[in-house]
PDB file of C-alpha atoms and ligand atoms in Angstrom:
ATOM      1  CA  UNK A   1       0.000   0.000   0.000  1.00 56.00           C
ATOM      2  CA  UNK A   2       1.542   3.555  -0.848  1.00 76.00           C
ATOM      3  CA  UNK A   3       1.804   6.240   1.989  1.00 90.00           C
ATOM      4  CA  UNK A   4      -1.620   8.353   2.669  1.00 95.00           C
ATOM      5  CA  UNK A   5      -2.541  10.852   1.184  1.00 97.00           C
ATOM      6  CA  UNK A   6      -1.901  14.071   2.974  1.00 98.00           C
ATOM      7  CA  UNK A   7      -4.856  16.331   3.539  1.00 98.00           C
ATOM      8  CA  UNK A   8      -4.561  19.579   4.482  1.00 98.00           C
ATOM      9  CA  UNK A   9      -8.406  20.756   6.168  1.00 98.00           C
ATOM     10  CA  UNK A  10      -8.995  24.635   6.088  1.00 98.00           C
ATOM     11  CA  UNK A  11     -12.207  25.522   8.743  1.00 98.00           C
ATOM     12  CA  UNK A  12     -14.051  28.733   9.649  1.00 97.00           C
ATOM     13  CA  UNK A  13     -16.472  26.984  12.071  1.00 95.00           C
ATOM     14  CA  UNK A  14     -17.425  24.416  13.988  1.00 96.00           C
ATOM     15  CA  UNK A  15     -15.709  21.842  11.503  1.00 97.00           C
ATOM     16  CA  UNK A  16     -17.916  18.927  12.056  1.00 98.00           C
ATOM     17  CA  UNK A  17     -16.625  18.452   8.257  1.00 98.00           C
ATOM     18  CA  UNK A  18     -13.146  17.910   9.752  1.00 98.00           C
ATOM     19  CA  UNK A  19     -14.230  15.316  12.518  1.00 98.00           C
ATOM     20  CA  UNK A  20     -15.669  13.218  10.391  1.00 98.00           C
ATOM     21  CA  UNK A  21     -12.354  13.422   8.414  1.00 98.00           C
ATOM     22  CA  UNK A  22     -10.249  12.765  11.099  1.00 98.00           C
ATOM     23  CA  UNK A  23     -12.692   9.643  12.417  1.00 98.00           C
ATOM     24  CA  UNK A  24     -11.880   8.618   8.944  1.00 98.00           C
ATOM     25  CA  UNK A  25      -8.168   9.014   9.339  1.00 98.00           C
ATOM     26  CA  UNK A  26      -7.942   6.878  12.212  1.00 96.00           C
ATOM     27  CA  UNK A  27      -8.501   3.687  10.473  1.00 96.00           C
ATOM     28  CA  UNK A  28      -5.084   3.114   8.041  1.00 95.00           C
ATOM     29  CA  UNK A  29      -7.331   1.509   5.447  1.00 97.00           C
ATOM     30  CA  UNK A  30      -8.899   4.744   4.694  1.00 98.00           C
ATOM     31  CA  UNK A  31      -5.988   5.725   2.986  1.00 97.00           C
ATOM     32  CA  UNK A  32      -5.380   9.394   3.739  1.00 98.00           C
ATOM     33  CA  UNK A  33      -4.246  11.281   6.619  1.00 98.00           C
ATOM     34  CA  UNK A  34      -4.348  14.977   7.866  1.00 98.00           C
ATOM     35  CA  UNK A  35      -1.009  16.481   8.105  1.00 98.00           C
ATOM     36  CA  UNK A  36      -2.770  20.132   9.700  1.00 98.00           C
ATOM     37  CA  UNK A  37      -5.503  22.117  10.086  1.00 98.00           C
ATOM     38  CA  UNK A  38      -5.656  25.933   8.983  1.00 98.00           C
ATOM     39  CA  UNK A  39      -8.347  28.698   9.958  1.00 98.00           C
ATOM     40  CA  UNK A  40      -8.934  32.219   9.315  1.00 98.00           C
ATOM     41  CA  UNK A  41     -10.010  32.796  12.318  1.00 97.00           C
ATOM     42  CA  UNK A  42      -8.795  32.291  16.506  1.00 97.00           C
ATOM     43  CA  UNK A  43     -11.044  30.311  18.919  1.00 96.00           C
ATOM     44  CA  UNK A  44     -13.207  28.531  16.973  1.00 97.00           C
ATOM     45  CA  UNK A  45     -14.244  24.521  17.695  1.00 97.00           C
ATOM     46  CA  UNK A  46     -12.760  23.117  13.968  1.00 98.00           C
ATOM     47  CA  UNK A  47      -9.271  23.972  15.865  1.00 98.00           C
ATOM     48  CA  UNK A  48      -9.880  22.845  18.742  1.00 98.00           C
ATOM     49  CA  UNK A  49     -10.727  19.524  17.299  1.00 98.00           C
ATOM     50  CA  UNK A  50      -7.495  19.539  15.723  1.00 98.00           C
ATOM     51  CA  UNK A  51      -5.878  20.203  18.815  1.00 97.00           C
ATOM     52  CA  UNK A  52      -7.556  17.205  20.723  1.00 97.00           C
ATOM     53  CA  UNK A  53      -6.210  15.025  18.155  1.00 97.00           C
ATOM     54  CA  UNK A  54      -2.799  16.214  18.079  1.00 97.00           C
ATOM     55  CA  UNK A  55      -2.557  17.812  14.336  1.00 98.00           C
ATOM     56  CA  UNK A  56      -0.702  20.717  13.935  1.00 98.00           C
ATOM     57  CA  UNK A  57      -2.856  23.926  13.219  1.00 98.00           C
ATOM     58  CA  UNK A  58      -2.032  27.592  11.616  1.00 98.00           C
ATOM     59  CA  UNK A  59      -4.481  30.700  12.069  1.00 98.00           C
ATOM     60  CA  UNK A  60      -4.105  33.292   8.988  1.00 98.00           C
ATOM     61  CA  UNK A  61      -6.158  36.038   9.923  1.00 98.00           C
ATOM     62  CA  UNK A  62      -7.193  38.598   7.185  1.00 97.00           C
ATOM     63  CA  UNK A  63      -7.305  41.646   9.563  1.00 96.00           C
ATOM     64  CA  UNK A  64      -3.428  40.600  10.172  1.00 97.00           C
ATOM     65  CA  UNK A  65      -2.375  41.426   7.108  1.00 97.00           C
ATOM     66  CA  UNK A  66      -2.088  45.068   5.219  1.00 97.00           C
ATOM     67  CA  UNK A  67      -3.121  43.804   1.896  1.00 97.00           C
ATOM     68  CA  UNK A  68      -5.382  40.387   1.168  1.00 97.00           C
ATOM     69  CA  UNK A  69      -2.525  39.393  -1.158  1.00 97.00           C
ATOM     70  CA  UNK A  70      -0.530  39.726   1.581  1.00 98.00           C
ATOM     71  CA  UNK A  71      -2.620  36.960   3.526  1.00 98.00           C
ATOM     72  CA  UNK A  72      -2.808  34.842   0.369  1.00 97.00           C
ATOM     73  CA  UNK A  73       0.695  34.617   0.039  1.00 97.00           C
ATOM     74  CA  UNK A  74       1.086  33.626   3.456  1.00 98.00           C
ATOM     75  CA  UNK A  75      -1.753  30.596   3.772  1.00 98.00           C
ATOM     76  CA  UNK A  76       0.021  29.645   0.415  1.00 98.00           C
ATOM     77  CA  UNK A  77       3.088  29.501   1.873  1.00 98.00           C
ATOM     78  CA  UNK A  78       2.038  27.909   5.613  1.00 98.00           C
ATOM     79  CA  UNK A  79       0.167  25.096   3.267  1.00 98.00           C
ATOM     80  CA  UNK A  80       2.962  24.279   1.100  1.00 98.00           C
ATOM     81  CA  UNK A  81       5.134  23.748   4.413  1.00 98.00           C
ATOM     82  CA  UNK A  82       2.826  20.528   5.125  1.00 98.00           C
ATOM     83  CA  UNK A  83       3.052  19.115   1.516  1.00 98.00           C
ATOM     84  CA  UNK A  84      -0.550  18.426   0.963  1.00 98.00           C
ATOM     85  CA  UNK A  85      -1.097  16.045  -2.021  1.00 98.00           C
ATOM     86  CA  UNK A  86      -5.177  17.398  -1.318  1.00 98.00           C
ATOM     87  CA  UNK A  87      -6.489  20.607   0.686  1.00 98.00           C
ATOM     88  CA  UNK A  88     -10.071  20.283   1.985  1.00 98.00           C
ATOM     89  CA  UNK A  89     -11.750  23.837   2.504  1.00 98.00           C
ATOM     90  CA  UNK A  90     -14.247  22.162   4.625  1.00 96.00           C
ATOM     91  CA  UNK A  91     -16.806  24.941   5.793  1.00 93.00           C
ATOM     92  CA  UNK A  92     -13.343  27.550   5.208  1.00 96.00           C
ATOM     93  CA  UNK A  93     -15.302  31.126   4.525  1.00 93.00           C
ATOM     94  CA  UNK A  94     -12.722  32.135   2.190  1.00 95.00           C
ATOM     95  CA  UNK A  95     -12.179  32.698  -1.156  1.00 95.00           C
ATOM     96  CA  UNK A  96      -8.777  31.268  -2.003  1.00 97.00           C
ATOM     97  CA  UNK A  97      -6.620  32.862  -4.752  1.00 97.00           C
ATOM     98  CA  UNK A  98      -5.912  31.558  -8.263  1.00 96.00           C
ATOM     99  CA  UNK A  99      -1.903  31.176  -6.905  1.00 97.00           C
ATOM    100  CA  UNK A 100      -3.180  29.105  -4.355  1.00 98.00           C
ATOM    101  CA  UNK A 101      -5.062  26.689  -6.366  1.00 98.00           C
ATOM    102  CA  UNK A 102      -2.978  26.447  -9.521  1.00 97.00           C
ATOM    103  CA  UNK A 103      -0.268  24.936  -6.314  1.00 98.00           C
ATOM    104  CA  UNK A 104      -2.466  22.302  -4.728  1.00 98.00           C
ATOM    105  CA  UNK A 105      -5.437  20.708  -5.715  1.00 98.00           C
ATOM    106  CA  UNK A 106      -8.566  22.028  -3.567  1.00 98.00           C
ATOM    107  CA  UNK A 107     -11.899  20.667  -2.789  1.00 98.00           C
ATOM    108  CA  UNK A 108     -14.820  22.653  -0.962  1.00 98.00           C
ATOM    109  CA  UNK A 109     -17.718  20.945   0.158  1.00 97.00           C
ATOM    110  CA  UNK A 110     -21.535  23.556  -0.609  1.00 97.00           C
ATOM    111  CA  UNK A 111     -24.434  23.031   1.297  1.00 98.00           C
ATOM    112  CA  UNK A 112     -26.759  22.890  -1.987  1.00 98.00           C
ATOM    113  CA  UNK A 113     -26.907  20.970  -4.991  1.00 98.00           C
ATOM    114  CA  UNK A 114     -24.417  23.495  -7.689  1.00 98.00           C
ATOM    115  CA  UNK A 115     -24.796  24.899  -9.614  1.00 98.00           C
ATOM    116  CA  UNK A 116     -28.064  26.019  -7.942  1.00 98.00           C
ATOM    117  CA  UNK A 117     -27.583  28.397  -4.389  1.00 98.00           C
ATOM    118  CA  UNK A 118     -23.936  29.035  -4.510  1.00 98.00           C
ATOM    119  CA  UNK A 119     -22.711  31.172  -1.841  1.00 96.00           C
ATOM    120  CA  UNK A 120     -22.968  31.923   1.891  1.00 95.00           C
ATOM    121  CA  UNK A 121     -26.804  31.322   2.127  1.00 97.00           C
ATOM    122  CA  UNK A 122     -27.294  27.508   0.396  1.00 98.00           C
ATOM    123  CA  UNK A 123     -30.033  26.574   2.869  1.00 98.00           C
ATOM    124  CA  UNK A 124     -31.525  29.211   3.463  1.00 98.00           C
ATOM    125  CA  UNK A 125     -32.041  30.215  -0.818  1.00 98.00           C
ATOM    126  CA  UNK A 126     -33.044  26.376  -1.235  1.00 98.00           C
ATOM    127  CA  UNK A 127     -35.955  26.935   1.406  1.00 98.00           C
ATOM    128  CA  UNK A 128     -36.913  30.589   0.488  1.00 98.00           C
ATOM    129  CA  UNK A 129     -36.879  29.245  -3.608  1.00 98.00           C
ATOM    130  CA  UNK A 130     -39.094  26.622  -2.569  1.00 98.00           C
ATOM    131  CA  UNK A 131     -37.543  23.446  -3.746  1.00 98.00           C
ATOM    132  CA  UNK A 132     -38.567  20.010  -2.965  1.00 98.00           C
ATOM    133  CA  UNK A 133     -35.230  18.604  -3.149  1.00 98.00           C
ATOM    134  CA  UNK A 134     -31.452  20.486  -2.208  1.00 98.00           C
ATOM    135  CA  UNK A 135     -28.470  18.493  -0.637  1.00 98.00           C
ATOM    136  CA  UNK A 136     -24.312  19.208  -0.669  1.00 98.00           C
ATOM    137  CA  UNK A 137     -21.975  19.501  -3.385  1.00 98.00           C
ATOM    138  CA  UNK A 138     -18.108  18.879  -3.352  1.00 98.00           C
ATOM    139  CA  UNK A 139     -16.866  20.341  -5.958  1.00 98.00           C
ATOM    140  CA  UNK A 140     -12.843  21.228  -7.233  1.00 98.00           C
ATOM    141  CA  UNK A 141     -12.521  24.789  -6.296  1.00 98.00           C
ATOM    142  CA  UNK A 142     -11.625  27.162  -9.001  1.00 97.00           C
ATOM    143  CA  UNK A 143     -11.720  30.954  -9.177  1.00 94.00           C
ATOM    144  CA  UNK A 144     -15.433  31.427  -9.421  1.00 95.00           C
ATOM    145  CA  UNK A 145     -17.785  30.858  -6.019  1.00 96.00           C
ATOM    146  CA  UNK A 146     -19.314  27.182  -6.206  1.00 97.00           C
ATOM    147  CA  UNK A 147     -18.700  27.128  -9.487  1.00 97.00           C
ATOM    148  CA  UNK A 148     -15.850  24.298 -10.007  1.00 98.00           C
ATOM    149  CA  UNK A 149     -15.901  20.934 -11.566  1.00 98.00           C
ATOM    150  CA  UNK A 150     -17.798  18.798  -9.469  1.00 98.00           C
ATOM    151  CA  UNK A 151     -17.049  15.641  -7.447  1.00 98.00           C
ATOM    152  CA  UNK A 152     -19.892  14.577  -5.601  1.00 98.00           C
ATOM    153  CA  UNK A 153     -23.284  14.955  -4.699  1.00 98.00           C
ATOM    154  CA  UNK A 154     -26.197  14.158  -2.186  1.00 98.00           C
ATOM    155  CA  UNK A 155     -29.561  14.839  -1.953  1.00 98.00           C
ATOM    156  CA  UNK A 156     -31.212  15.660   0.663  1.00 98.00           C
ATOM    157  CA  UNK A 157     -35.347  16.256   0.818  1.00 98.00           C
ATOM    158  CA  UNK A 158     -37.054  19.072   2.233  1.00 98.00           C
ATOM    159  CA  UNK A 159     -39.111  18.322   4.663  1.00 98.00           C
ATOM    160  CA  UNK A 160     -42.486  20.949   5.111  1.00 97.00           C
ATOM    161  CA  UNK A 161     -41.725  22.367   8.397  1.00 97.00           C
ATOM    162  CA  UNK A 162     -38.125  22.553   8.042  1.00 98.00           C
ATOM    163  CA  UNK A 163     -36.809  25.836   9.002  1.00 98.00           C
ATOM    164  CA  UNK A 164     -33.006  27.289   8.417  1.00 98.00           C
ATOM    165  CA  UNK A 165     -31.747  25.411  10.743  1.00 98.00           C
ATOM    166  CA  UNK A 166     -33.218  22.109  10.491  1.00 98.00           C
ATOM    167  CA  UNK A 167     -32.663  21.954   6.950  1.00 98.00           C
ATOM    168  CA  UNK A 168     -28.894  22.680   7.141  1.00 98.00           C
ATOM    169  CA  UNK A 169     -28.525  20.130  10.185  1.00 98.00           C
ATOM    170  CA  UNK A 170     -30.017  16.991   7.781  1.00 98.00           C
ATOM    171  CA  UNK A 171     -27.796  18.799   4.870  1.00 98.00           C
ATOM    172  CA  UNK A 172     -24.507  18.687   7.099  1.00 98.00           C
ATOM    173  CA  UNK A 173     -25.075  15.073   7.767  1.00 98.00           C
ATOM    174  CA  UNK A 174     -25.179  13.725   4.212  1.00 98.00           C
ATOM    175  CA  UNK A 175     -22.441  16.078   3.805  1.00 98.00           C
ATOM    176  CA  UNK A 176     -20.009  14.907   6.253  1.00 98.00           C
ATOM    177  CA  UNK A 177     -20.718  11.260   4.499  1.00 98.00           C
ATOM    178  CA  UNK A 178     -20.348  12.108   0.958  1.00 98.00           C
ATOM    179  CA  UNK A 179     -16.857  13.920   1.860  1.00 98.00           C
ATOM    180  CA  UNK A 180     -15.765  10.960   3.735  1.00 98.00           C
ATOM    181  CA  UNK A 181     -16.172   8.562   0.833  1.00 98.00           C
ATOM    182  CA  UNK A 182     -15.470  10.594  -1.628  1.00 98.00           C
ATOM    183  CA  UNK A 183     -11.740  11.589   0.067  1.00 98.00           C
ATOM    184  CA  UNK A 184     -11.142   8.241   0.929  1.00 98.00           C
ATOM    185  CA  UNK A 185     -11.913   6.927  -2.645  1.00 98.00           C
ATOM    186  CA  UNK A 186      -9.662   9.759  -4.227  1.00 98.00           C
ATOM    187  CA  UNK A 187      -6.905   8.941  -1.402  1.00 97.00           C
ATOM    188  CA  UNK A 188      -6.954   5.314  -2.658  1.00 97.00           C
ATOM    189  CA  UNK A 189      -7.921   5.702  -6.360  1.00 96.00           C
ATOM    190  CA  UNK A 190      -6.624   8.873  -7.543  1.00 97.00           C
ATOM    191  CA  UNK A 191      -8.790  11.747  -9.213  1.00 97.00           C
ATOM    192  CA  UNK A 192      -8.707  13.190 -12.596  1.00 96.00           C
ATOM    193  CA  UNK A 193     -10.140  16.304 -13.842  1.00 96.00           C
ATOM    194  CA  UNK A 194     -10.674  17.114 -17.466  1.00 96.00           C
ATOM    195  CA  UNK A 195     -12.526  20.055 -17.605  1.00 96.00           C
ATOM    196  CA  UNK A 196     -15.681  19.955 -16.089  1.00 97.00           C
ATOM    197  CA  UNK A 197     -15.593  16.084 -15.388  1.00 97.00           C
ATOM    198  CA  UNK A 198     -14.124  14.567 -12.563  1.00 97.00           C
ATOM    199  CA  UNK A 199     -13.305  11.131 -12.254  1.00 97.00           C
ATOM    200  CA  UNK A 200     -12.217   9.125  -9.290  1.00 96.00           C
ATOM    201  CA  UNK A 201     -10.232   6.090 -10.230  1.00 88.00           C
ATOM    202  CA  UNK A 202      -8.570   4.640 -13.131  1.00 63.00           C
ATOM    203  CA  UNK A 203      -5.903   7.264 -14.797  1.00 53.00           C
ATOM    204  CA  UNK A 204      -6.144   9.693 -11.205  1.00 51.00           C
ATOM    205  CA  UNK A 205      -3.364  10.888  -9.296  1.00 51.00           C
TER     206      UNK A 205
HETATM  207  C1  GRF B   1     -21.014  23.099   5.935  1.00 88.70           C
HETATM  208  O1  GRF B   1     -22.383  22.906   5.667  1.00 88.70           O
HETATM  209  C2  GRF B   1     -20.319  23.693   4.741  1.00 88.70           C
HETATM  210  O2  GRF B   1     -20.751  23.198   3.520  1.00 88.70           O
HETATM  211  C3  GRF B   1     -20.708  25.141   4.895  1.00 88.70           C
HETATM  212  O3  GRF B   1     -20.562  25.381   6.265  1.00 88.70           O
HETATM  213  C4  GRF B   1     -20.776  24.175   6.977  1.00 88.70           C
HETATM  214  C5  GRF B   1     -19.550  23.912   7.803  1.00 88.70           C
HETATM  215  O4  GRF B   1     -19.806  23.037   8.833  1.00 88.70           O
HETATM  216  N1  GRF B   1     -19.903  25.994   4.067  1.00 88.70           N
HETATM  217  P1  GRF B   1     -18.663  22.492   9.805  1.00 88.70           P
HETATM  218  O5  GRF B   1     -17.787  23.663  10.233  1.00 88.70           O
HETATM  219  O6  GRF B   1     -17.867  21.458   9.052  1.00 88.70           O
HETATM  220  O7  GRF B   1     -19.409  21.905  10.953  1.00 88.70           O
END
């Protein structure tokens, strides 16, 4: 078996996205480990979690910098220091810059079904549109917002009296699932992306 593949996770939040990464981790089989955990942010519970399981973690904080180039040339350069063959942005409220992602190959997981809702507000759009049907998207990040080739996808129902809240919690959970296996099958299989299609297996990595 060759060595696993080494994730770097970015977070904003809680990063219930992360544990289920790192729960993943734990068994060798899985194929992939994570080497550390960035934020953009101090004190939040996706670095803590890191913490409790013993992965190193960086903090670049926008506001610390004079310029935003300034802080994209510094998370590019605190990534690249952990060799990532994959970076997760896993709930990371970020854009990251075209530098970044020409160096390492970045997935971000949407709480909606792309290309419909992109943005900040998934849930909450899907609801206020009406739809019957939303879910999570990971997708390849490129420059646009939710707007990258796409890996995966999961479905998720709305349910009549869902509100905001209740909607994103059932979202989050087939989330945290869909980025588990797909990760793991990438770590193992390899991915390939030809323009818009992404394939997991075969010719990858
Ligand atoms: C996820 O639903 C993600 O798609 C969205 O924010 C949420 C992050 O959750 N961008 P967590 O921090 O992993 O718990």
């Amino acid at each position: 078996m060759h060595q696993p593949t080494r994730l770097v996770v970015l977070v904003s939040g809680s990063g219930t996205n992360l544990q289920a990464l790192l729960d993943a981790c734990a068994e060798p089989s899985y194929g992939a480990r994570v080497v550390a955990v960035g934020a953009d942010r101090e004190d939040i519970e996706g670095l803590a979690r890191a913490e409790r399981a013993g992965i190193p973690t960086f903090v670049r904080q926008v506001s610390d910098f004079e310029t935003r180039e300034g802080w994209d040339a510094s998370l590019t350069t605190v990534v690249e220091r952990f060799e990532p063959d994959l970076v997760v942005s896993a709930g990371f409220m970020k854009l990251l810059s075209t530098e970044f992602l020409d160096r390492f190959l970045t997935l971000n997981t949407h709480p909606a079904l792309c290309p419909a809702f992109p943005g900040m507000h998934g849930p909450r759009d899907a609801l206020e549109h009406g739809v019957k049907v939303t879910g999570a998207t990971l997708f390849v990040v490129d420059a646009g917002v939710d707007t990258g080739p796409i890996v995966a996808q999961v479905p998720v129902e709305v349910a009549e009296d869902d509100d905001v809240a209740s909607l994103h919690e059932r979202i989050k959970t087939a989330e945290r699932a869909m980025l588990v296996d797909a990760v793991g099958r990438i770590a193992r299989e390899g991915i390939a992306v030809e323009g818009r299609r992404v394939r997991i297996g075969a010719e990858g990595r």
